mmCIF file of C-alpha atoms and ligand atoms in Angstrom:
data_model
loop_
_atom_site.group_PDB
_atom_site.id
_atom_site.type_symbol
_atom_site.label_atom_id
_atom_site.label_comp_id
_atom_site.label_asym_id
_atom_site.label_seq_id
_atom_site.Cartn_x
_atom_site.Cartn_y
_atom_site.Cartn_z
ATOM 1 C CA MET A 1 -34.141 4.258 -0.603
ATOM 2 C CA THR A 2 -36.857 4.914 1.939
ATOM 3 C CA HIS A 3 -37.011 2.825 5.069
ATOM 4 C CA LEU A 4 -40.024 0.955 3.744
ATOM 5 C CA THR A 5 -38.385 0.266 0.368
ATOM 6 C CA LYS A 6 -35.307 -1.098 2.166
ATOM 7 C CA ILE A 7 -37.440 -3.463 4.190
ATOM 8 C CA VAL A 8 -39.280 -4.631 1.074
ATOM 9 C CA VAL A 9 -35.983 -5.170 -0.776
ATOM 10 C CA LEU A 10 -34.540 -7.010 2.204
ATOM 11 C CA VAL A 11 -37.557 -9.271 2.547
ATOM 12 C CA ILE A 12 -37.590 -10.045 -1.186
ATOM 13 C CA SER A 13 -33.847 -10.719 -1.053
ATOM 14 C CA LEU A 14 -34.250 -13.054 1.887
ATOM 15 C CA LEU A 15 -37.061 -14.848 0.113
ATOM 16 C CA LEU A 16 -34.895 -15.273 -2.961
ATOM 17 C CA GLY A 17 -31.918 -16.250 -0.843
ATOM 18 C CA LEU A 18 -29.940 -13.291 -2.144
ATOM 19 C CA THR A 19 -28.013 -10.575 -0.342
ATOM 20 C CA VAL A 20 -28.639 -6.933 -1.111
ATOM 21 C CA SER A 21 -26.042 -5.851 -3.640
ATOM 22 C CA GLN A 22 -24.594 -2.391 -3.074
ATOM 23 C CA SER A 23 -21.384 -2.919 -5.000
ATOM 24 C CA THR A 24 -21.047 0.683 -6.125
ATOM 25 C CA THR A 25 -20.901 1.982 -2.582
ATOM 26 C CA TYR A 26 -18.203 -0.308 -1.155
ATOM 27 C CA PRO A 27 -15.063 1.587 -0.175
ATOM 28 C CA CYS A 28 -12.049 0.470 -2.188
ATOM 29 C CA PRO A 29 -10.410 -2.121 -1.905
ATOM 30 C CA PHE A 30 -13.713 -3.808 -1.025
ATOM 31 C CA TYR A 31 -16.230 -4.158 -3.813
ATOM 32 C CA ARG A 32 -18.571 -6.968 -2.769
ATOM 33 C CA SER A 33 -20.234 -8.474 0.234
ATOM 34 C CA LEU A 34 -17.969 -11.036 1.930
ATOM 35 C CA SER A 35 -19.354 -13.829 4.053
ATOM 36 C CA LEU A 36 -19.180 -17.545 4.756
ATOM 37 C CA ALA A 37 -20.598 -19.101 1.621
ATOM 38 C CA SER A 38 -20.579 -22.255 -0.441
ATOM 39 C CA PRO A 39 -18.442 -22.374 -2.500
ATOM 40 C CA VAL A 40 -16.103 -20.419 -0.242
ATOM 41 C CA VAL A 41 -15.217 -16.847 -1.139
ATOM 42 C CA SER A 42 -11.544 -16.061 -1.688
ATOM 43 C CA GLY A 43 -9.442 -13.240 -3.090
ATOM 44 C CA ASP A 44 -7.281 -10.233 -2.349
ATOM 45 C CA ASP A 45 -10.208 -8.528 -0.621
ATOM 46 C CA VAL A 46 -10.415 -11.466 1.806
ATOM 47 C CA ILE A 47 -6.637 -11.212 2.447
ATOM 48 C CA ILE A 48 -7.019 -7.523 3.283
ATOM 49 C CA LEU A 49 -10.112 -8.137 5.416
ATOM 50 C CA GLN A 50 -8.291 -10.833 7.407
ATOM 51 C CA GLY A 51 -5.193 -8.648 7.781
ATOM 52 C CA LEU A 52 -7.300 -5.810 9.170
ATOM 53 C CA LEU A 53 -9.391 -8.118 11.383
ATOM 54 C CA ALA A 54 -6.202 -9.650 12.791
ATOM 55 C CA ARG A 55 -5.480 -6.256 14.363
ATOM 56 C CA SER A 56 -8.515 -6.823 16.598
ATOM 57 C CA VAL A 57 -8.391 -10.631 16.778
ATOM 58 C CA PRO A 58 -4.675 -11.452 16.567
ATOM 59 C CA ASP A 59 -4.887 -15.219 16.076
ATOM 60 C CA LEU A 60 -6.716 -14.981 12.741
ATOM 61 C CA PRO A 61 -4.544 -16.531 9.997
ATOM 62 C CA ILE A 62 -4.356 -14.659 6.694
ATOM 63 C CA SER A 63 -5.392 -17.386 4.272
ATOM 64 C CA GLY A 64 -7.336 -15.378 1.689
ATOM 65 C CA ILE A 65 -10.273 -17.765 2.195
ATOM 66 C CA PHE A 66 -13.399 -16.630 4.036
ATOM 67 C CA ASP A 67 -13.761 -19.601 6.407
ATOM 68 C CA GLU A 68 -15.731 -20.173 9.606
ATOM 69 C CA PHE A 69 -13.061 -18.643 11.803
ATOM 70 C CA THR A 70 -13.046 -15.505 9.639
ATOM 71 C CA GLU A 71 -16.786 -15.249 10.185
ATOM 72 C CA VAL A 72 -16.341 -15.620 13.958
ATOM 73 C CA CYS A 73 -13.655 -12.910 13.968
ATOM 74 C CA LEU A 74 -15.794 -10.608 11.846
ATOM 75 C CA MET A 75 -18.692 -11.033 14.285
ATOM 76 C CA LYS A 76 -16.333 -10.314 17.159
ATOM 77 C CA TYR A 77 -15.195 -7.142 15.386
ATOM 78 C CA GLN A 78 -18.814 -6.090 14.737
ATOM 79 C CA SER A 79 -19.622 -6.639 18.383
ATOM 80 C CA MET A 80 -16.566 -4.627 19.518
ATOM 81 C CA TYR A 81 -17.625 -1.665 17.377
ATOM 82 C CA ASN A 82 -21.383 -1.893 17.967
ATOM 83 C CA ILE A 83 -22.212 -2.830 14.394
ATOM 84 C CA ALA A 84 -25.076 -5.260 13.662
ATOM 85 C CA ILE A 85 -23.521 -8.710 14.257
ATOM 86 C CA THR A 86 -24.101 -10.375 10.907
ATOM 87 C CA GLY A 87 -20.744 -11.972 10.123
ATOM 88 C CA ILE A 88 -21.062 -10.299 6.712
ATOM 89 C CA LEU A 89 -18.714 -7.635 5.405
ATOM 90 C CA ASP A 90 -21.316 -5.143 4.222
ATOM 91 C CA VAL A 91 -20.667 -1.522 3.217
ATOM 92 C CA ASN A 92 -21.011 -0.243 6.757
ATOM 93 C CA THR A 93 -18.611 -2.810 8.217
ATOM 94 C CA ALA A 94 -16.143 -2.225 5.361
ATOM 95 C CA ASN A 95 -16.095 1.537 6.021
ATOM 96 C CA SER A 96 -15.707 0.929 9.726
ATOM 97 C CA ILE A 97 -12.836 -1.539 9.521
ATOM 98 C CA LEU A 98 -10.825 0.646 7.145
ATOM 99 C CA LEU A 99 -11.246 3.527 9.571
ATOM 100 C CA THR A 100 -10.540 1.658 12.812
ATOM 101 C CA ASN A 101 -7.961 -0.919 11.646
ATOM 102 C CA GLY A 102 -6.374 0.610 8.514
ATOM 103 C CA ASP A 103 -3.373 2.058 10.342
ATOM 104 C CA ASP A 104 -0.638 -0.507 10.855
ATOM 105 C CA GLY A 105 1.021 1.258 13.798
ATOM 106 C CA TYR A 106 4.373 0.631 12.111
ATOM 107 C CA THR A 107 7.206 2.795 13.408
ATOM 108 C CA ASP A 108 10.717 2.929 12.020
ATOM 109 C CA ASN A 109 13.109 1.489 14.614
ATOM 110 C CA GLY A 110 16.056 3.609 13.488
ATOM 111 C CA GLN A 111 17.942 0.478 12.384
ATOM 112 C CA ILE A 112 18.644 -1.302 9.145
ATOM 113 C CA PRO A 113 18.091 -5.074 9.022
ATOM 114 C CA PRO A 114 21.347 -7.035 8.534
ATOM 115 C CA GLY A 115 22.409 -7.854 4.990
ATOM 116 C CA PHE A 116 21.086 -4.714 3.323
ATOM 117 C CA LYS A 117 23.225 -1.936 1.849
ATOM 118 C CA TYR A 118 20.826 0.969 2.209
ATOM 119 C CA LYS A 119 17.579 2.192 3.673
ATOM 120 C CA VAL A 120 15.193 4.858 2.427
ATOM 121 C CA HIS A 121 13.039 6.257 5.211
ATOM 122 C CA VAL A 122 9.828 8.074 4.269
ATOM 123 C CA PRO A 123 7.642 9.766 6.892
ATOM 124 C CA VAL A 124 4.091 10.348 5.655
ATOM 125 C CA TYR A 125 1.078 12.278 6.862
ATOM 126 C CA ARG A 126 -2.459 10.940 6.743
ATOM 127 C CA ASN A 127 -3.012 13.709 4.183
ATOM 128 C CA ARG A 128 -0.723 12.446 1.443
ATOM 129 C CA SER A 129 -1.043 15.723 -0.459
ATOM 130 C CA ILE A 130 1.558 17.027 1.965
ATOM 131 C CA GLU A 131 4.964 16.211 0.496
ATOM 132 C CA THR A 132 7.583 15.004 2.971
ATOM 133 C CA THR A 133 11.356 14.597 3.250
ATOM 134 C CA ALA A 134 12.782 11.140 2.625
ATOM 135 C CA THR A 135 16.261 10.142 3.817
ATOM 136 C CA LEU A 136 18.738 7.763 2.208
ATOM 137 C CA TYR A 137 20.982 5.930 4.727
ATOM 138 C CA ASP A 138 23.878 3.541 4.220
ATOM 139 C CA ASP A 139 24.175 0.362 6.295
ATOM 140 C CA GLN A 140 25.935 2.309 9.068
ATOM 141 C CA LEU A 141 22.950 4.676 9.136
ATOM 142 C CA ASN A 142 24.929 7.615 7.764
ATOM 143 C CA VAL A 143 22.653 10.108 6.023
ATOM 144 C CA LEU A 144 23.622 10.229 2.342
ATOM 145 C CA HIS A 145 20.787 12.279 0.879
ATOM 146 C CA SER A 146 17.554 13.977 1.936
ATOM 147 C CA PHE A 147 14.914 14.717 -0.636
ATOM 148 C CA THR A 148 11.272 15.648 -1.164
ATOM 149 C CA VAL A 149 8.821 12.871 -1.987
ATOM 150 C CA ARG A 150 5.113 12.479 -2.702
ATOM 151 C CA THR A 151 3.245 9.280 -1.819
ATOM 152 C CA GLU A 152 -0.326 10.174 -2.766
ATOM 153 C CA GLY A 153 -2.116 7.785 -5.122
ATOM 154 C CA GLN A 154 -5.100 8.318 -7.389
ATOM 155 C CA LEU A 155 -8.317 9.994 -6.309
ATOM 156 C CA ASN A 156 -11.770 8.461 -5.989
ATOM 157 C CA THR A 157 -14.553 9.864 -8.158
ATOM 158 C CA ASP A 158 -15.670 12.011 -5.194
ATOM 159 C CA GLY A 159 -12.211 13.629 -5.069
ATOM 160 C CA SER A 160 -11.070 11.863 -1.889
ATOM 161 C CA ALA A 161 -7.699 10.101 -1.964
ATOM 162 C CA MET A 162 -7.645 6.337 -2.523
ATOM 163 C CA ASN A 163 -6.338 4.546 0.537
ATOM 164 C CA GLN A 164 -3.243 2.360 0.516
ATOM 165 C CA PHE A 165 -5.250 -0.889 0.164
ATOM 166 C CA CYS A 166 -6.597 0.190 -3.254
ATOM 167 C CA GLY A 167 -4.779 -0.913 -6.399
ATOM 168 C CA ASP A 168 -3.904 2.660 -7.393
ATOM 169 C CA GLY A 169 -4.006 4.189 -3.908
ATOM 170 C CA ALA A 170 -1.405 5.769 -1.640
ATOM 171 C CA THR A 171 1.982 4.103 -1.123
ATOM 172 C CA PRO A 172 1.541 1.534 1.672
ATOM 173 C CA THR A 173 3.194 2.143 5.030
ATOM 174 C CA GLY A 174 5.477 -0.437 6.636
ATOM 175 C CA LEU A 175 8.850 -2.017 6.001
ATOM 176 C CA MET A 176 9.675 -3.675 2.684
ATOM 177 C CA THR A 177 12.683 -4.801 0.707
ATOM 178 C CA PHE A 178 13.794 -2.409 -2.011
ATOM 179 C CA ASP A 179 16.046 -2.904 -5.015
ATOM 180 C CA LEU A 180 17.614 -0.848 -7.788
ATOM 181 C CA ASN A 181 16.228 -1.731 -11.226
ATOM 182 C CA SER A 182 17.213 -0.366 -14.634
ATOM 183 C CA ALA A 183 15.138 2.538 -15.961
ATOM 184 C CA GLU A 184 11.571 1.981 -17.050
ATOM 185 C CA PRO A 185 11.063 2.266 -20.835
ATOM 186 C CA ASP A 186 8.730 5.283 -20.535
ATOM 187 C CA PRO A 187 10.826 8.265 -19.338
ATOM 188 C CA ALA A 188 7.867 10.665 -19.470
ATOM 189 C CA ALA A 189 6.041 8.627 -16.824
ATOM 190 C CA PHE A 190 9.013 7.207 -14.868
ATOM 191 C CA GLY A 191 12.033 9.387 -15.624
ATOM 192 C CA PRO A 192 15.214 8.332 -17.447
ATOM 193 C CA TYR A 193 17.052 6.987 -14.365
ATOM 194 C CA PRO A 194 17.171 3.589 -12.660
ATOM 195 C CA VAL A 195 14.228 3.145 -10.283
ATOM 196 C CA ASN A 196 13.933 1.476 -6.889
ATOM 197 C CA ARG A 197 11.359 -1.300 -6.654
ATOM 198 C CA ALA A 198 9.489 -2.342 -3.493
ATOM 199 C CA VAL A 199 9.940 -6.115 -3.630
ATOM 200 C CA GLN A 200 8.553 -7.817 -0.527
ATOM 201 C CA GLY A 201 6.691 -6.483 2.477
ATOM 202 C CA ILE A 202 8.264 -7.268 5.862
ATOM 203 C CA ALA A 203 6.091 -5.368 8.346
ATOM 204 C CA GLY A 204 2.937 -3.268 8.567
ATOM 205 C CA ASN A 205 0.526 -2.791 5.683
ATOM 206 C CA ALA A 206 3.376 -3.511 3.250
ATOM 207 C CA PHE A 207 3.585 -7.046 4.696
ATOM 208 C CA LEU A 208 -0.093 -7.509 3.894
ATOM 209 C CA LEU A 209 0.061 -6.039 0.400
ATOM 210 C CA ILE A 210 3.457 -6.363 -1.296
ATOM 211 C CA SER A 211 3.799 -8.083 -3.687
ATOM 212 C CA ASN A 212 0.912 -10.536 -3.362
ATOM 213 C CA VAL A 213 -1.801 -7.862 -3.624
ATOM 214 C CA ARG A 214 -0.037 -4.744 -4.949
ATOM 215 C CA ASP A 215 3.055 -4.645 -7.148
ATOM 216 C CA GLY A 216 4.800 -2.111 -9.344
ATOM 217 C CA ILE A 217 5.494 0.159 -6.377
ATOM 218 C CA LEU A 218 8.582 2.088 -7.400
ATOM 219 C CA MET A 219 10.528 5.155 -6.333
ATOM 220 C CA HIS A 220 10.951 7.218 -9.460
ATOM 221 C CA THR A 221 10.548 10.602 -11.102
ATOM 222 C CA GLY A 222 8.992 11.694 -14.401
ATOM 223 C CA GLN A 223 9.184 14.234 -17.170
ATOM 224 C CA TRP A 224 5.877 15.695 -16.092
ATOM 225 C CA THR A 225 4.257 18.125 -18.535
ATOM 226 C CA GLY A 226 4.108 21.663 -17.180
ATOM 227 C CA TRP A 227 5.904 20.693 -13.962
ATOM 228 C CA ASN A 228 8.911 22.429 -12.438
ATOM 229 C CA PRO A 229 10.693 21.779 -9.121
ATOM 230 C CA SER A 230 8.950 24.681 -7.368
ATOM 231 C CA MET A 231 5.625 22.845 -7.754
ATOM 232 C CA PRO A 232 4.086 19.879 -5.931
ATOM 233 C CA MET A 233 4.609 16.654 -7.851
ATOM 234 C CA PRO A 234 1.717 14.806 -9.518
ATOM 235 C CA ASN A 235 0.005 11.922 -7.758
ATOM 236 C CA SER A 236 1.171 8.405 -8.583
ATOM 237 C CA HIS A 237 -0.545 5.013 -8.743
ATOM 238 C CA GLY A 238 1.088 4.039 -5.449
ATOM 239 C CA CYS A 239 4.711 4.899 -6.195
ATOM 240 C CA VAL A 240 7.036 7.234 -4.316
ATOM 241 C CA HIS A 241 7.561 10.259 -6.552
ATOM 242 C CA GLY A 242 10.773 12.312 -6.295
ATOM 243 C CA HIS A 243 12.253 15.257 -8.191
ATOM 244 C CA PRO A 244 14.441 14.291 -11.211
ATOM 245 C CA GLU A 245 17.588 15.717 -9.622
ATOM 246 C CA ASP A 246 17.079 13.642 -6.462
ATOM 247 C CA ILE A 247 16.244 10.359 -8.168
ATOM 248 C CA ASP A 248 19.386 10.858 -10.294
ATOM 249 C CA THR A 249 21.431 11.573 -7.149
ATOM 250 C CA VAL A 250 20.067 8.524 -5.309
ATOM 251 C CA TRP A 251 21.001 5.981 -7.956
ATOM 252 C CA ASN A 252 24.426 7.572 -8.395
ATOM 253 C CA ILE A 253 25.124 7.364 -4.657
ATOM 254 C CA LEU A 254 23.890 3.771 -4.544
ATOM 255 C CA THR A 255 26.092 2.597 -7.404
ATOM 256 C CA SER A 256 29.173 4.794 -6.780
ATOM 257 C CA ASN A 257 29.380 4.798 -2.975
ATOM 258 C CA LEU A 258 27.542 1.676 -1.847
ATOM 259 C CA ASN A 259 28.334 -0.905 -4.536
ATOM 260 C CA VAL A 260 24.670 -1.398 -5.268
ATOM 261 C CA TYR A 261 24.027 -3.111 -8.599
ATOM 262 C CA VAL A 262 21.469 -1.948 -11.127
ATOM 263 C CA ARG A 263 19.343 -5.056 -11.653
ATOM 264 C CA ASN A 264 17.696 -5.676 -14.971
ATOM 265 C CA ASN A 265 14.211 -4.281 -14.541
ATOM 266 C CA THR A 266 11.865 -7.158 -13.692
ATOM 267 C CA PHE A 267 8.689 -5.185 -14.531
ATOM 268 C CA GLY A 268 7.005 -6.761 -11.546
ATOM 269 C CA ALA A 269 7.534 -10.392 -12.590
ATOM 270 C CA LEU A 270 7.304 -12.780 -9.633
ATOM 271 C CA PRO A 271 9.144 -14.430 -8.067
ATOM 272 C CA TYR A 272 11.652 -11.577 -7.964
ATOM 273 C CA LEU A 273 14.895 -12.823 -9.483
ATOM 274 C CA TYR A 274 17.458 -11.001 -7.367
ATOM 275 C CA GLN A 275 18.468 -10.545 -3.737
ATOM 276 C CA PRO A 276 17.073 -7.109 -2.801
ATOM 277 C CA GLN A 277 19.872 -4.768 -1.739
ATOM 278 C CA GLY A 278 17.969 -2.219 0.334
ATOM 279 C CA VAL A 279 14.893 -1.574 2.455
ATOM 280 C CA LEU A 280 12.151 1.022 2.289
ATOM 281 C CA SER A 281 10.591 2.134 5.558
ATOM 282 C CA ILE A 282 7.403 4.223 5.357
ATOM 283 C CA GLU A 283 5.786 5.405 8.568
ATOM 284 C CA LEU A 284 2.754 7.467 9.414
ATOM 285 C CA ILE A 285 3.739 10.409 11.606
ATOM 286 C CA ASP A 286 0.352 11.918 12.502
HETATM 287 C C1 NAG B 301 -4.015 18.252 2.535
HETATM 288 O O1 NAG B 301 -2.839 18.946 2.251
HETATM 289 C C2 NAG B 301 -2.923 19.822 1.139
HETATM 290 C C3 NAG B 301 -1.510 20.334 0.857
HETATM 291 O O2 NAG B 301 -0.958 20.943 1.984
HETATM 292 C C4 NAG B 301 -3.924 20.898 1.447
HETATM 293 O O3 NAG B 301 -4.039 21.775 0.337
HETATM 294 C C5 NAG B 301 -5.266 20.264 1.731
HETATM 295 O O4 NAG B 301 -6.186 21.232 2.124
HETATM 296 C C6 NAG B 301 -5.144 19.215 2.842
HETATM 297 N N1 NAG B 301 -6.396 18.508 2.919
HETATM 298 C C7 NAG B 301 -7.004 18.323 4.072
HETATM 299 C C8 NAG B 301 -8.262 17.525 4.023
HETATM 300 O O5 NAG B 301 -6.567 18.747 5.137
HETATM 301 C C1 NAG B 302 19.884 -7.830 -18.777
HETATM 302 O O1 NAG B 302 19.071 -7.819 -19.899
HETATM 303 C C2 NAG B 302 19.790 -7.800 -21.125
HETATM 304 C C3 NAG B 302 18.801 -7.615 -22.249
HETATM 305 O O2 NAG B 302 17.728 -8.520 -22.126
HETATM 306 C C4 NAG B 302 20.620 -9.061 -21.234
HETATM 307 O O3 NAG B 302 21.370 -9.041 -22.415
HETATM 308 C C5 NAG B 302 21.548 -9.149 -20.046
HETATM 309 O O4 NAG B 302 22.252 -10.380 -20.074
HETATM 310 C C6 NAG B 302 20.795 -9.062 -18.744
HETATM 311 N N1 NAG B 302 21.718 -8.950 -17.652
HETATM 312 C C7 NAG B 302 21.614 -9.698 -16.553
HETATM 313 C C8 NAG B 302 22.649 -9.450 -15.498
HETATM 314 O O5 NAG B 302 20.741 -10.514 -16.385
#
């Protein structure tokens, strides 16, 4: 649009009491303008917006409802980053907040919270195409297995990687409970072995997302067509992908050495029926 056309559209929109719709250009997970409105706007996108805003304005509660205080915080954010102070999450503000506040700053503390039998630690790079080495620890923090993982999600239509706030994007960083579930019914997509399921976020972006916004985040393998272990693994829809040999080793160690039970697969049903037996800790290292 030319400058003049934009002004004309804006004026017409204002006259009609409408906001300019640019839904196709919002960066995932955002897809619409968010603002104080009547009736109030609510949804997962508001939860994520509030979670990200709270990194600049820490007393903002994450209610999932765009209320007056959310508007105030959004204006404060826009003022901090020299964006037009509108109190509206437009495309520009959405791009900005993902960039400036998307990192959770979560770091693994080298511990395992009490009551859990195992921890899987996964360092990740901003560029999720780079596969990394995950480590399986017991509750005394002994290293039981190290293995290659891939945490890249689906790609946007422009070829860029979907971020961790998108439904099919990269595996979220942070700390979350983790539990061994029986194998998924589709071995081609998930492998023939029991899988580990991310159950509930405890810290970082995982706290914001799992399982109220994103679920079905598993650690699994697959019988990937044309793939062999010398190759990078395929991208997932948010899961942690591992080589077949490693995913087989992990569940065998868990059940044989650590008395971890294989829970009947819940297929993401909430509330989760069992006490999670492990934790998954994913941290950004660049
Ligand atoms: C990300 O990493 C992959 C694998 O190492 C590499 O091929 C690609 O060029 C990297 N992308 C960027 C943007 O650095
Ligand atoms: C697991 O699922 C099977 C098949 O539905 C059922 O027979 C079995 O009782 C379940 N086991 C537990 C521990 O819930």
